[in-house]
């Protein structure tokens, strides 16, 4: 099962919004939100909540890609998130997430018995390439037990 399939199966909001997991690697994750009238706002674009969920889902995809091999000893959790809406989003939008710290550094902290935190940066773009939103999600790997 791919990371995208796993997220779609385990995260009901990802299914509800019909998110498309286009790329789920350790270097970047790309997730698309199709243009759907049911999730529009008052100006005809994707609702802010839908864009937030898109960005958070992209961040979760890269976290699972980068740290999926750590799931037996730690649970990835979002600690906090900040989003800035830069331009009017219309039509389909795509979120691209990248890790803010090398995965090896994060795992080394976990190995040292710490609870590491690390940022994931997300850019949300319209089909014409314009950046409509920027998001940072701070994640942690909470050790089991």
Short mmCIF file of C-alpha atoms in Angstrom, two decimals, residues 4-79:
data_model
loop_
_atom_site.label_atom_id
_atom_site.label_comp_id
_atom_site.label_asym_id
_atom_site.label_seq_id
_atom_site.Cartn_x
_atom_site.Cartn_y
_atom_site.Cartn_z
CA UNK A 4 -1.15 8.08 -0.40
CA UNK A 5 -3.38 5.01 -0.25
CA UNK A 6 -2.63 4.60 3.46
CA UNK A 7 -3.50 8.22 4.21
CA UNK A 8 -6.68 8.04 2.13
CA UNK A 9 -7.66 4.87 4.01
CA UNK A 10 -6.90 6.15 7.52
CA UNK A 11 -7.64 9.89 7.34
CA UNK A 12 -11.34 10.50 6.63
CA UNK A 13 -10.82 14.18 5.71
CA UNK A 14 -8.40 13.19 2.94
CA UNK A 15 -11.14 10.98 1.47
CA UNK A 16 -13.85 13.59 2.01
CA UNK A 17 -11.89 16.21 0.04
CA UNK A 18 -10.87 13.67 -2.63
CA UNK A 19 -7.21 14.56 -2.16
CA UNK A 20 -4.87 13.13 -4.77
CA UNK A 21 -1.43 12.04 -3.52
CA UNK A 22 0.71 12.70 -6.60
CA UNK A 23 4.17 12.25 -5.07
CA UNK A 24 5.09 10.92 -1.63
CA UNK A 25 8.84 10.82 -1.27
CA UNK A 26 11.39 11.68 1.38
CA UNK A 27 12.51 14.80 -0.53
CA UNK A 28 9.03 16.17 -1.20
CA UNK A 29 5.37 15.28 -1.16
CA UNK A 30 2.85 16.68 -3.63
CA UNK A 31 -0.90 16.51 -2.98
CA UNK A 32 -3.67 17.95 -5.14
CA UNK A 33 -7.11 19.25 -4.23
CA UNK A 34 -9.44 19.02 -7.24
CA UNK A 35 -11.78 21.93 -7.96
CA UNK A 36 -15.03 20.92 -6.24
CA UNK A 37 -17.97 23.27 -5.75
CA UNK A 38 -18.94 21.62 -2.47
CA UNK A 39 -15.71 22.94 -0.91
CA UNK A 40 -15.73 26.47 -2.36
CA UNK A 41 -15.77 29.65 -0.31
CA UNK A 42 -17.77 32.83 -0.90
CA UNK A 43 -15.47 33.93 -3.77
CA UNK A 44 -15.55 30.64 -5.70
CA UNK A 45 -12.22 29.14 -4.70
CA UNK A 46 -11.31 26.37 -2.29
CA UNK A 47 -12.37 27.12 1.28
CA UNK A 48 -9.57 28.06 3.69
CA UNK A 49 -10.27 24.91 5.70
CA UNK A 50 -9.90 22.75 2.60
CA UNK A 51 -6.59 24.44 1.78
CA UNK A 52 -5.40 23.91 5.36
CA UNK A 53 -6.30 20.22 5.16
CA UNK A 54 -4.52 19.95 1.81
CA UNK A 55 -1.33 21.47 3.24
CA UNK A 56 -1.45 19.44 6.44
CA UNK A 57 -2.00 16.27 4.41
CA UNK A 58 1.03 17.02 2.22
CA UNK A 59 3.10 17.56 5.36
CA UNK A 60 1.87 14.27 6.79
CA UNK A 61 2.75 12.44 3.57
CA UNK A 62 6.38 13.56 3.67
CA UNK A 63 6.60 12.76 7.39
CA UNK A 64 5.40 9.21 6.71
CA UNK A 65 7.79 8.87 3.77
CA UNK A 66 10.76 10.13 5.79
CA UNK A 67 9.99 8.44 9.10
CA UNK A 68 7.76 5.46 8.27
CA UNK A 69 10.56 3.15 9.33
CA UNK A 70 10.36 4.65 12.86
CA UNK A 71 6.65 3.88 13.43
CA UNK A 72 7.41 0.85 15.58
CA UNK A 73 9.00 3.12 18.19
CA UNK A 74 7.45 6.57 17.69
CA UNK A 75 4.20 8.20 16.60
CA UNK A 76 4.35 11.25 14.32
CA UNK A 77 2.11 14.07 15.58
CA UNK A 78 1.50 17.59 14.34
CA UNK A 79 2.34 20.01 17.17
#
